[in-house]
Tab-separated table of C-alpha atoms and ligand atoms in Angstrom:
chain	number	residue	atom	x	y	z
A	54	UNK	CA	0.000	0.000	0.000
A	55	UNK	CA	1.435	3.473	-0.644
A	56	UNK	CA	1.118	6.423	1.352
A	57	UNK	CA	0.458	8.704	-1.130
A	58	UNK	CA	-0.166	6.811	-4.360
A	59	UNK	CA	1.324	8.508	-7.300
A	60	UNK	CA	1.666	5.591	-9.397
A	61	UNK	CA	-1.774	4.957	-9.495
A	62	UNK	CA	-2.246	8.645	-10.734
A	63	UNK	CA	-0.305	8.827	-13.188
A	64	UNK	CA	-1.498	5.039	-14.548
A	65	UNK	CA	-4.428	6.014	-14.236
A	66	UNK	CA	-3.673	9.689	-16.662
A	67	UNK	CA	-0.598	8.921	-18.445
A	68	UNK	CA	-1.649	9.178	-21.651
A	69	UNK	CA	-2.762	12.798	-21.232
A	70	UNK	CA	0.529	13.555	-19.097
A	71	UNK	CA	3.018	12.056	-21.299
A	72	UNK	CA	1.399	14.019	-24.244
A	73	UNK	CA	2.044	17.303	-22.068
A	74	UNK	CA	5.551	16.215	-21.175
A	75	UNK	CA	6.789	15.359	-24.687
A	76	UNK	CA	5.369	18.722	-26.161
A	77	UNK	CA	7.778	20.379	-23.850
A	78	UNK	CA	10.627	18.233	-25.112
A	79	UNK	CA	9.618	18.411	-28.989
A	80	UNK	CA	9.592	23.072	-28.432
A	81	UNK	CA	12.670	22.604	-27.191
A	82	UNK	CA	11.898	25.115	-24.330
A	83	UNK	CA	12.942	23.999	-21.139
A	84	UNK	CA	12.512	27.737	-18.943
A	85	UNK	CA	9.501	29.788	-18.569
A	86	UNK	CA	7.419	29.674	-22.239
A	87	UNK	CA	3.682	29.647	-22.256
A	88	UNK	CA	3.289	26.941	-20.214
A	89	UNK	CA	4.925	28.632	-17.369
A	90	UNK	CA	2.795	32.176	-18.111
A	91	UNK	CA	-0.761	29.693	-18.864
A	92	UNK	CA	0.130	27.792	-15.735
A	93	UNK	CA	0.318	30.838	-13.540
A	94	UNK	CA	-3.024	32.377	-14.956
A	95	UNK	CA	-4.813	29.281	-14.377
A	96	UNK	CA	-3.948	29.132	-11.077
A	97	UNK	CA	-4.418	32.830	-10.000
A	98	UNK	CA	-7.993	32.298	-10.963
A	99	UNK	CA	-8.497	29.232	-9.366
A	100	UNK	CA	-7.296	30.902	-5.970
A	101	UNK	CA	-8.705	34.400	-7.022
A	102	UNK	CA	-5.709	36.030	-6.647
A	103	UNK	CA	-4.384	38.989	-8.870
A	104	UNK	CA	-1.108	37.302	-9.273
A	105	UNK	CA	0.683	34.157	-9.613
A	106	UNK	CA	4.248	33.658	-9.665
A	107	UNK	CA	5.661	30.440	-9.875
A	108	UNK	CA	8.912	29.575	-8.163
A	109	UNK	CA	10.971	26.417	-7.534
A	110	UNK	CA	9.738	25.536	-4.378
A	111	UNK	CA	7.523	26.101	-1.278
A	112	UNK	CA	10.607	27.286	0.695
A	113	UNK	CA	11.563	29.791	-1.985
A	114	UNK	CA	7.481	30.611	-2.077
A	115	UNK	CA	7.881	32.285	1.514
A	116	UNK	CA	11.701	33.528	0.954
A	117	UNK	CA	10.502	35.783	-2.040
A	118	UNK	CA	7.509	37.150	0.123
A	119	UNK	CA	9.690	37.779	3.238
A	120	UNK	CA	11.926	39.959	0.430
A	121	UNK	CA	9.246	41.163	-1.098
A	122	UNK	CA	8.177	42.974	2.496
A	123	UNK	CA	12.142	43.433	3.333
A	124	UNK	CA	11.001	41.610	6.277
A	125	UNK	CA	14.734	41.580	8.325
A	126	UNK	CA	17.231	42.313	10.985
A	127	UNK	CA	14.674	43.677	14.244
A	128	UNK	CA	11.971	41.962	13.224
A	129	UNK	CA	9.638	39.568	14.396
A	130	UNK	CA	7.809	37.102	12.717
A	131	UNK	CA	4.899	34.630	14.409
A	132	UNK	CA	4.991	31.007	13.582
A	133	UNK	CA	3.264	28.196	14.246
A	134	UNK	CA	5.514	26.058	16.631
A	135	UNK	CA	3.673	22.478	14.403
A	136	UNK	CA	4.530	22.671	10.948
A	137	UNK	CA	7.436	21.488	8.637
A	138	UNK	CA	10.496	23.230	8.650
A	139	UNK	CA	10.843	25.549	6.075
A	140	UNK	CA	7.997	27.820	7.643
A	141	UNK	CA	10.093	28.657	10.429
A	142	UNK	CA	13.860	28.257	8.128
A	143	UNK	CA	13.271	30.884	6.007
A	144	UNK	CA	12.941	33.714	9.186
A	145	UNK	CA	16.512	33.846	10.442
A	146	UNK	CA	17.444	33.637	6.592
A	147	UNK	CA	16.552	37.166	5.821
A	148	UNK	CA	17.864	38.138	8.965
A	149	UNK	CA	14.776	38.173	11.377
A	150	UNK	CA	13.737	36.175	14.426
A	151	UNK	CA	11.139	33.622	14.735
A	152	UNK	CA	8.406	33.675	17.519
A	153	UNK	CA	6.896	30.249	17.819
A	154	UNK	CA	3.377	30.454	18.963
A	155	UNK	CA	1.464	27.386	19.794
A	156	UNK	CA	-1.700	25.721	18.225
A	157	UNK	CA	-5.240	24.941	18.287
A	158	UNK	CA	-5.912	21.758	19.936
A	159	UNK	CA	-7.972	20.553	17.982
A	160	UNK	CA	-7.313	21.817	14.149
A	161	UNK	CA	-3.552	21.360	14.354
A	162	UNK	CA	-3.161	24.958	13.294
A	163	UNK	CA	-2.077	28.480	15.081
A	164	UNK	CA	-4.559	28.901	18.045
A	165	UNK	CA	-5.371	32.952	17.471
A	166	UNK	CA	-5.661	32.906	21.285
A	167	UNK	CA	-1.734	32.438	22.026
A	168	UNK	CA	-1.069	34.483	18.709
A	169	UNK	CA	-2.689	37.375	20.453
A	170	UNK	CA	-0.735	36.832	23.639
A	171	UNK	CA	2.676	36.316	21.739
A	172	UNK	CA	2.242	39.824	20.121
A	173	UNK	CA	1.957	41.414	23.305
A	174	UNK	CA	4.367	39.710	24.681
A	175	UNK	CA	6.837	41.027	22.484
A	176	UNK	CA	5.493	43.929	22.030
A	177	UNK	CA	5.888	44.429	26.137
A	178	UNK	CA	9.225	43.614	25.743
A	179	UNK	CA	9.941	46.090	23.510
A	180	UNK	CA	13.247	44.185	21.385
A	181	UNK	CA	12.066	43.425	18.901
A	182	UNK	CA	9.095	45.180	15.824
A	183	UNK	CA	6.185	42.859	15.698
A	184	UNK	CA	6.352	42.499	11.669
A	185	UNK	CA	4.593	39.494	10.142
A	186	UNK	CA	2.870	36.441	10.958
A	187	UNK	CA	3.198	32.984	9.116
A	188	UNK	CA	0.031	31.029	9.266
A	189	UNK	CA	0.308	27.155	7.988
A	190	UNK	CA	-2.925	25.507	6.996
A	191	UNK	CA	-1.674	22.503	8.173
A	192	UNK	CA	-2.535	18.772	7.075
A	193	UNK	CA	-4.863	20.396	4.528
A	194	UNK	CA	-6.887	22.582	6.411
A	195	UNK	CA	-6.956	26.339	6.561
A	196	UNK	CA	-6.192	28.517	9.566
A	197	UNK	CA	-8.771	30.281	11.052
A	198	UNK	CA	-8.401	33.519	9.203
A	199	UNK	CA	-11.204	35.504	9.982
A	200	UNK	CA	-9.801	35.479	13.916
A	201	UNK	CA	-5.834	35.700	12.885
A	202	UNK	CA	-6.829	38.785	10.513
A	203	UNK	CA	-8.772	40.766	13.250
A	204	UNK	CA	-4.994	40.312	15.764
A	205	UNK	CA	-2.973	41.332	13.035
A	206	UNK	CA	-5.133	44.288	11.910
A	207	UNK	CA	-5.233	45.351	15.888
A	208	UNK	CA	-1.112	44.768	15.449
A	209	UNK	CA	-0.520	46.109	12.588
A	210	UNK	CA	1.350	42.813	11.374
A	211	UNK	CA	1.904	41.581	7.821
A	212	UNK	CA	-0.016	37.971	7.285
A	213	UNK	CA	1.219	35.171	5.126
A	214	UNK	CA	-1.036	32.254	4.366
A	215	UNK	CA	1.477	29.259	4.209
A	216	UNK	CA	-0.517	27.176	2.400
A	217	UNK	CA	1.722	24.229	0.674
A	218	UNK	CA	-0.572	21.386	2.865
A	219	UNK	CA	-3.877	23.921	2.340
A	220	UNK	CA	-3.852	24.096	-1.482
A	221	UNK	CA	-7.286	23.010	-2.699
A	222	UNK	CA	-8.836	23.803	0.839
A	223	UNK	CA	-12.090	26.405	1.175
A	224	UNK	CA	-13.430	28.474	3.847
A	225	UNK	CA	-16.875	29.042	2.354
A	226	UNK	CA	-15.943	29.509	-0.947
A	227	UNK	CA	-12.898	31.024	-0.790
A	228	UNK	CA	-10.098	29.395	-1.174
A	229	UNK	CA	-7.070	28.600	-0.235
A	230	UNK	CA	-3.619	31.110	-0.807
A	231	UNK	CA	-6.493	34.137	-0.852
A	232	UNK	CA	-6.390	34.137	3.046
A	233	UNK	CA	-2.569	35.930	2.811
A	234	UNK	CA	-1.732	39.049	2.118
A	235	UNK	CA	0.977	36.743	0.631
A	236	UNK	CA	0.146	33.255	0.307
A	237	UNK	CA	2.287	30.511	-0.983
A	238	UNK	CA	2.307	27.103	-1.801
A	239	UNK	CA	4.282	24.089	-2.990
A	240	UNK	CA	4.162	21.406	-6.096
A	241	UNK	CA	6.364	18.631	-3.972
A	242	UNK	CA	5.247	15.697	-5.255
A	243	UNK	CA	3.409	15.019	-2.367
A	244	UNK	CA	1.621	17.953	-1.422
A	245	UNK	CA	-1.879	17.874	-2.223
A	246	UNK	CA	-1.346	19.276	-6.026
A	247	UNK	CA	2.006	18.491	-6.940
A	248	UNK	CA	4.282	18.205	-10.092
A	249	UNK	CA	7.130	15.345	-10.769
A	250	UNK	CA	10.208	17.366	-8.781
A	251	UNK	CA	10.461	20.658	-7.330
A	252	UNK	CA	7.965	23.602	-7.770
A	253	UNK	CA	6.146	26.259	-5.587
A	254	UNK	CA	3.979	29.905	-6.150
A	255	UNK	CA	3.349	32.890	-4.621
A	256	UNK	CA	0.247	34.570	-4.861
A	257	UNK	CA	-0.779	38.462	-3.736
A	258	UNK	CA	-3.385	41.071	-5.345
A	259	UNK	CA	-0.261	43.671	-4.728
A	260	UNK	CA	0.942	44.471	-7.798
A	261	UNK	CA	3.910	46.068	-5.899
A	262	UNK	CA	4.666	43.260	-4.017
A	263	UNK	CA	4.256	40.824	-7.197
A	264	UNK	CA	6.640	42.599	-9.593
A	265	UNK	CA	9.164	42.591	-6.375
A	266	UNK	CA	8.920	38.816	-6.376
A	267	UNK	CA	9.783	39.084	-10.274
A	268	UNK	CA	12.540	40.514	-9.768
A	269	UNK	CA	13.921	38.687	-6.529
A	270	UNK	CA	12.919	35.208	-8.614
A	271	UNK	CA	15.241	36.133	-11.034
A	272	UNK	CA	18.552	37.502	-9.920
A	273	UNK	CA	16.857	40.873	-8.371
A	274	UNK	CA	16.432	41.979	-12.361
A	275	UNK	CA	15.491	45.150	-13.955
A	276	UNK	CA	14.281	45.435	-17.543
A	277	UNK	CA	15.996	41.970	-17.891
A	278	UNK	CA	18.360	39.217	-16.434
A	279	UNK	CA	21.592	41.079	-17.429
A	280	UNK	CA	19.956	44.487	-15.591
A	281	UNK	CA	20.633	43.399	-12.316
A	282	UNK	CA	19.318	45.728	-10.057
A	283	UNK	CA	18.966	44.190	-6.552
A	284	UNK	CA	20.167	41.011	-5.074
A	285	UNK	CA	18.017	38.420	-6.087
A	286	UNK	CA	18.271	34.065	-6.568
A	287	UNK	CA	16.973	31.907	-9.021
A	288	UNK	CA	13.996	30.401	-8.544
A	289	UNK	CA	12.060	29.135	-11.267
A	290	UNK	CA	9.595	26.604	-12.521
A	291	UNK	CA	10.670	24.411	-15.050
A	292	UNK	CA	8.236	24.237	-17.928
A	293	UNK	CA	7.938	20.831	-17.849
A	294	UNK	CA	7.127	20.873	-14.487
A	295	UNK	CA	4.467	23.282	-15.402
A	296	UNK	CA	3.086	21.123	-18.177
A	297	UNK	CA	2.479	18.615	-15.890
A	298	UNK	CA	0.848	20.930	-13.261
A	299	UNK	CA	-1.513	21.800	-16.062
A	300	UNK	CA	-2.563	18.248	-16.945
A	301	UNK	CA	-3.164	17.483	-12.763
A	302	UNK	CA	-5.444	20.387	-12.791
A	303	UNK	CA	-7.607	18.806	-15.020
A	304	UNK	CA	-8.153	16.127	-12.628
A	305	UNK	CA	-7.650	17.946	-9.482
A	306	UNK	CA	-11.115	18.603	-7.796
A	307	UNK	CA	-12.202	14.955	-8.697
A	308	UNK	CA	-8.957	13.887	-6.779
A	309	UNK	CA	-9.838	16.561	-3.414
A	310	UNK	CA	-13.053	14.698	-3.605
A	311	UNK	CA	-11.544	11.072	-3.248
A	312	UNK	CA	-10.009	12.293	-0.271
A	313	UNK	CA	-12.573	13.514	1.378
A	314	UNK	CA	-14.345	10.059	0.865
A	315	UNK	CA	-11.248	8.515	2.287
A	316	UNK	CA	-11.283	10.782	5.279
A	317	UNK	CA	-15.354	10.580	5.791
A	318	UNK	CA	-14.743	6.250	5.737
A	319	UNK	CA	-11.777	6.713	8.310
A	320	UNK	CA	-13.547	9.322	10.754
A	321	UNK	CA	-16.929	7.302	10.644
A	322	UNK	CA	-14.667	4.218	11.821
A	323	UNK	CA	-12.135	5.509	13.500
A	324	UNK	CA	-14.086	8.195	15.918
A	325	UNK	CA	-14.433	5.700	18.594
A	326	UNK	CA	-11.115	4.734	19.274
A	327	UNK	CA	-8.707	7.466	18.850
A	328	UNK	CA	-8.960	11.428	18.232
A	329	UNK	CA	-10.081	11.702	14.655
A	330	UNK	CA	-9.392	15.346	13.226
A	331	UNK	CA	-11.708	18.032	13.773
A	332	UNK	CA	-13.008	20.131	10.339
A	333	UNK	CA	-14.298	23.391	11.260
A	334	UNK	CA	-17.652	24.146	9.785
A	335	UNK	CA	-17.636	25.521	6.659
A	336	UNK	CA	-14.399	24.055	5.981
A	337	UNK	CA	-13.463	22.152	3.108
A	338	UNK	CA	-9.660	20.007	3.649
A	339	UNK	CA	-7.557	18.800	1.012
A	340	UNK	CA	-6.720	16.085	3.292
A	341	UNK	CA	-2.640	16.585	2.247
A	342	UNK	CA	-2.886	14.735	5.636
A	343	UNK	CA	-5.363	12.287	7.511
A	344	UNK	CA	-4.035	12.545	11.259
A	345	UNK	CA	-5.411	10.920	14.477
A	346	UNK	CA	-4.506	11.125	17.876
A	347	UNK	CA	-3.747	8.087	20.185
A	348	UNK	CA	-3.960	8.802	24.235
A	349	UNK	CA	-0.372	8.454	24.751
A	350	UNK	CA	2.738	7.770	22.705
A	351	UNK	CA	2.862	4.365	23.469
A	352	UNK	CA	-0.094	3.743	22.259
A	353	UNK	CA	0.923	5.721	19.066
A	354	UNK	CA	4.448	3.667	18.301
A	355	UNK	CA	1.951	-0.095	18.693
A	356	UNK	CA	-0.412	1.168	16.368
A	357	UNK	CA	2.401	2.213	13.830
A	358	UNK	CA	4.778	-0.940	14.056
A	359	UNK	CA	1.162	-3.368	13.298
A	360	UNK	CA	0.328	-1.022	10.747
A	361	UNK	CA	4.244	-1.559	9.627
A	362	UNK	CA	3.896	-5.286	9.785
A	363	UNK	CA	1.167	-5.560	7.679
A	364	UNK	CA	3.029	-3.455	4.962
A	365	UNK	CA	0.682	-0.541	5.397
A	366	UNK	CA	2.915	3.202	6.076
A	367	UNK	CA	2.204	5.445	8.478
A	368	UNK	CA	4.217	8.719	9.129
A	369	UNK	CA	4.498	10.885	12.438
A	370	UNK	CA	4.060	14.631	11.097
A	371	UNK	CA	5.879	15.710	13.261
A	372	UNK	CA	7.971	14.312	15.596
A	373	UNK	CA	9.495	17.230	17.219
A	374	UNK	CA	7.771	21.077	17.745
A	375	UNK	CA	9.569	23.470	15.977
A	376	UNK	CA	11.329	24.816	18.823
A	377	UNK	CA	12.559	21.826	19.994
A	378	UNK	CA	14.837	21.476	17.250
A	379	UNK	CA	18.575	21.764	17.415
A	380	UNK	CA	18.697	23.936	14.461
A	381	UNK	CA	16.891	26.553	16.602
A	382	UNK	CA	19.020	25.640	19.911
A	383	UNK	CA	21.552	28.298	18.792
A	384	UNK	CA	19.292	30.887	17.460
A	385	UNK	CA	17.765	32.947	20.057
A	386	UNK	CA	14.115	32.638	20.407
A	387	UNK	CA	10.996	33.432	22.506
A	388	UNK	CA	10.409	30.957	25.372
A	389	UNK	CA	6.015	30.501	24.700
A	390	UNK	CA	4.615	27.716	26.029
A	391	UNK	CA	3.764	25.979	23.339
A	392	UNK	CA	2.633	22.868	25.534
A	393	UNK	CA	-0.044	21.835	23.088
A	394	UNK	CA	2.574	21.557	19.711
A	395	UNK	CA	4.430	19.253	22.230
A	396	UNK	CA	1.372	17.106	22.929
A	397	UNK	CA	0.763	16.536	19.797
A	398	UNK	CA	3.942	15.665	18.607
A	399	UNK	CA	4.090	12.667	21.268
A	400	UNK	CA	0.448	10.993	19.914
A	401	UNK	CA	0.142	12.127	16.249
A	402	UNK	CA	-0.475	9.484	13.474
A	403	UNK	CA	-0.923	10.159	9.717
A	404	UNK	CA	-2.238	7.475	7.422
A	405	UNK	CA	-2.578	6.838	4.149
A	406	UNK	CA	-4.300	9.484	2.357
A	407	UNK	CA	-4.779	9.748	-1.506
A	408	UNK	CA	-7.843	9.450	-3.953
A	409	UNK	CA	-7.027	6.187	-5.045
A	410	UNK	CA	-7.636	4.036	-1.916
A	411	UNK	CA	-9.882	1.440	-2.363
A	412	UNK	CA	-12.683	0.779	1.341
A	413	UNK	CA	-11.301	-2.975	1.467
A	414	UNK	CA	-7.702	-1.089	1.766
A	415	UNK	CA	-9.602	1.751	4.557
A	416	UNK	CA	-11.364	-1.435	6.089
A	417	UNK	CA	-7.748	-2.914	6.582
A	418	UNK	CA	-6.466	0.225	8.493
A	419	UNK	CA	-8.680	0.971	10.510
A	420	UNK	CA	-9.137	-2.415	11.985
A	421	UNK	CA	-5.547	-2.417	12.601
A	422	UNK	CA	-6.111	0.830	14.788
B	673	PLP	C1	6.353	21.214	2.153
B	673	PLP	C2	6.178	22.420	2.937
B	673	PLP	C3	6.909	23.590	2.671
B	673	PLP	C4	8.062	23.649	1.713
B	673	PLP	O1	7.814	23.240	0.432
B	673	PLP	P1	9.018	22.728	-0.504
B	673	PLP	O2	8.426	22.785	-1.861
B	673	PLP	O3	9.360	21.345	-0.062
B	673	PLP	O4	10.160	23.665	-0.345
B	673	PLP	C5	6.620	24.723	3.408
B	673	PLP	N1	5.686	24.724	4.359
B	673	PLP	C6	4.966	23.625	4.657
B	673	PLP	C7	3.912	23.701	5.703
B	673	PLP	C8	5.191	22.429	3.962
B	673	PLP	O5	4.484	21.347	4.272
């Protein structure tokens, strides 16, 4: 059984894939090209954002929007103390210091309760200008937006919508990357839409902001590459990646919908014996993880090692909080309580999630839990 079951996906819509692929190969145009500039106005209208600009990956998604605000040296910037890395990497990059801030029991995500108090907290201590905050919509469902907007409009605080898990979610029917004033995302494999390597995008209605991120993608240039007028990187899509991105879309919302089947069958089974996840109403997930909670860690390594023996995979997302790891022991940080990121990183369980997971394989699974 895979884990995330991109063999089946692309048996099941190779024909129309490797068609994509080989027209990339037969133009001869391996960087940027229309599919690049198609792929990027699909997607802005799928989000409803002004812009899209596609980059090489969800860490360089959040780098170019951290330039893009010259987010830096002084300056603080909120994270959730549960997500993957790269959320939290990219703040001492440009210079600035991370404040983890603990989450929602029950969503996974940024509780906007110990948001509020972090903010004040800093702002109390005075070292520091409260700049930005980095909200993750973790596992595949967003953060609560309409509560994390009101703090950072009392704060005055920049918000980024993290969304490389979220992409495909709704509140209502909005959707996911429109929550940010930047939002990004990421086309690892993996992720809920993702292309066959690296790939990520930024989206913003700032037009400012977007033809900063232009630039920054591409060696901080001017009217062109060799008019270098800031320093930039290079981060780019490859067109084939974008090709591919193209054909998924196609088949995208049919996919979001096999996972939410797969997550209805495991909740409706599962909901007795450990903590299934909560969706908040008017939430739509796109299930980039199915996570449960077991009522101690014990518990949680049994469950995994049967699962393991009967060849199915399970993954702890994530073993450690974000403050607990030694990449941060040397950079100086806030000291939050974060007791709840630590709770759930002793008991957390994600299981096989992908559209193509047949009930007799769900069945299997969850009588092993
Ligand atoms: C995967 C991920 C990223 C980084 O994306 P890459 O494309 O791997 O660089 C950032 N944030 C979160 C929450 C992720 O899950």
């Amino acid at each position: 059984m895979e884990f995330r079951d991109l063999k089946a996906q692309y048996n099941k819509h190779k024909e129309a894939i490797d068609t994509a692929v080989t027209a990339v190969m037969a133009k001869g145009q391996f960087i940027g090209g229309e599919p690049v500039a198609r792929l990027e106005e699909t997607l802005a209208g799928y989000v409803g954002a002004k812009h899209c600009i596609s980059c090489a990956n969800g860490t360089d998604a959040l780098l170019l929007a951290l330039l893009a605000w010259g987010v830096g040296e002084g300056d603080a910037v909120f994270v959730p103390d549960f997500t993957f890395f790269s959320t939290a990497e990219v703040v001492p990059w440009v210079g600035a210091e991370p404040v983890f801030v603990d989450i929602d029991g029950d969503t996974f995500n940024l509780s906007p309760q110990a948001l509020e108090r972090a903010v004040s907290a800093v702002c109390e201590e005075g070292r520091l200008r409260p700049r930005a905050v980095i909200a993750v919509d973790l596992f595949g469902q967003c953060a609560e937006y309409g509560k994390i907007r009101e703090i950072t409009e009392k704060y005055g605080l920049l918000l980024m919508e993290d969304a490389a898990q979220g992409f495909g979610g709704r509140i209502g029917e909005k959707r996911a990357c429109s929550f940010g004033d930047i939002s990004t995302t990421s086309f690892f494999p993996a992720k809920p839409l993702g292309c066959y390597g690296d790939g990520g995008a930024v989206f913003t209605d700032n037009d400012e902001w977007a033809e900063l991120i232009r630039s920054y993608k591409v060696h901080g240039k001017g009217l062109d590459k060799y008019d270098n007028i800031r320093i930039g990187m290079n981060s780019r899509l490859d067109t084939v990646q974008a090709a591919v991105l193209l054909e998924k879309l196609q088949f995208f919302e049919e996919e979001l919908e096999g996972c939410n089947r797969a997550a209805d069958f495991y909740t409706e089974r599962l909901r007795e014996r450990v903590k299934t996840p909560t969706v908040l109403p008017g939430y739509y997930s796109s299930w980039a993880q199915y996570t449960v909670r077991f009522a101690d860690e014990k518990q949680r390594e049994e469950a995994m090692l049967r699962l393991k023996e009967a060849g199915i995979p399970s993954m702890v997302y994530y073993r450690k909080p974000i403050h607990a790891l030694k990449a941060f022991a040397q950079i100086q940080t806030n000291k939050n309580d974060c007791r709840t990121a630590q709770e759930a990183s002793a008991v957390c369980l994600s299981l096989p999630m992908h559209a193509y997971l047949q009930e007799s394989e769900l069945e299997t699974i969850c009588k092993l839990i």
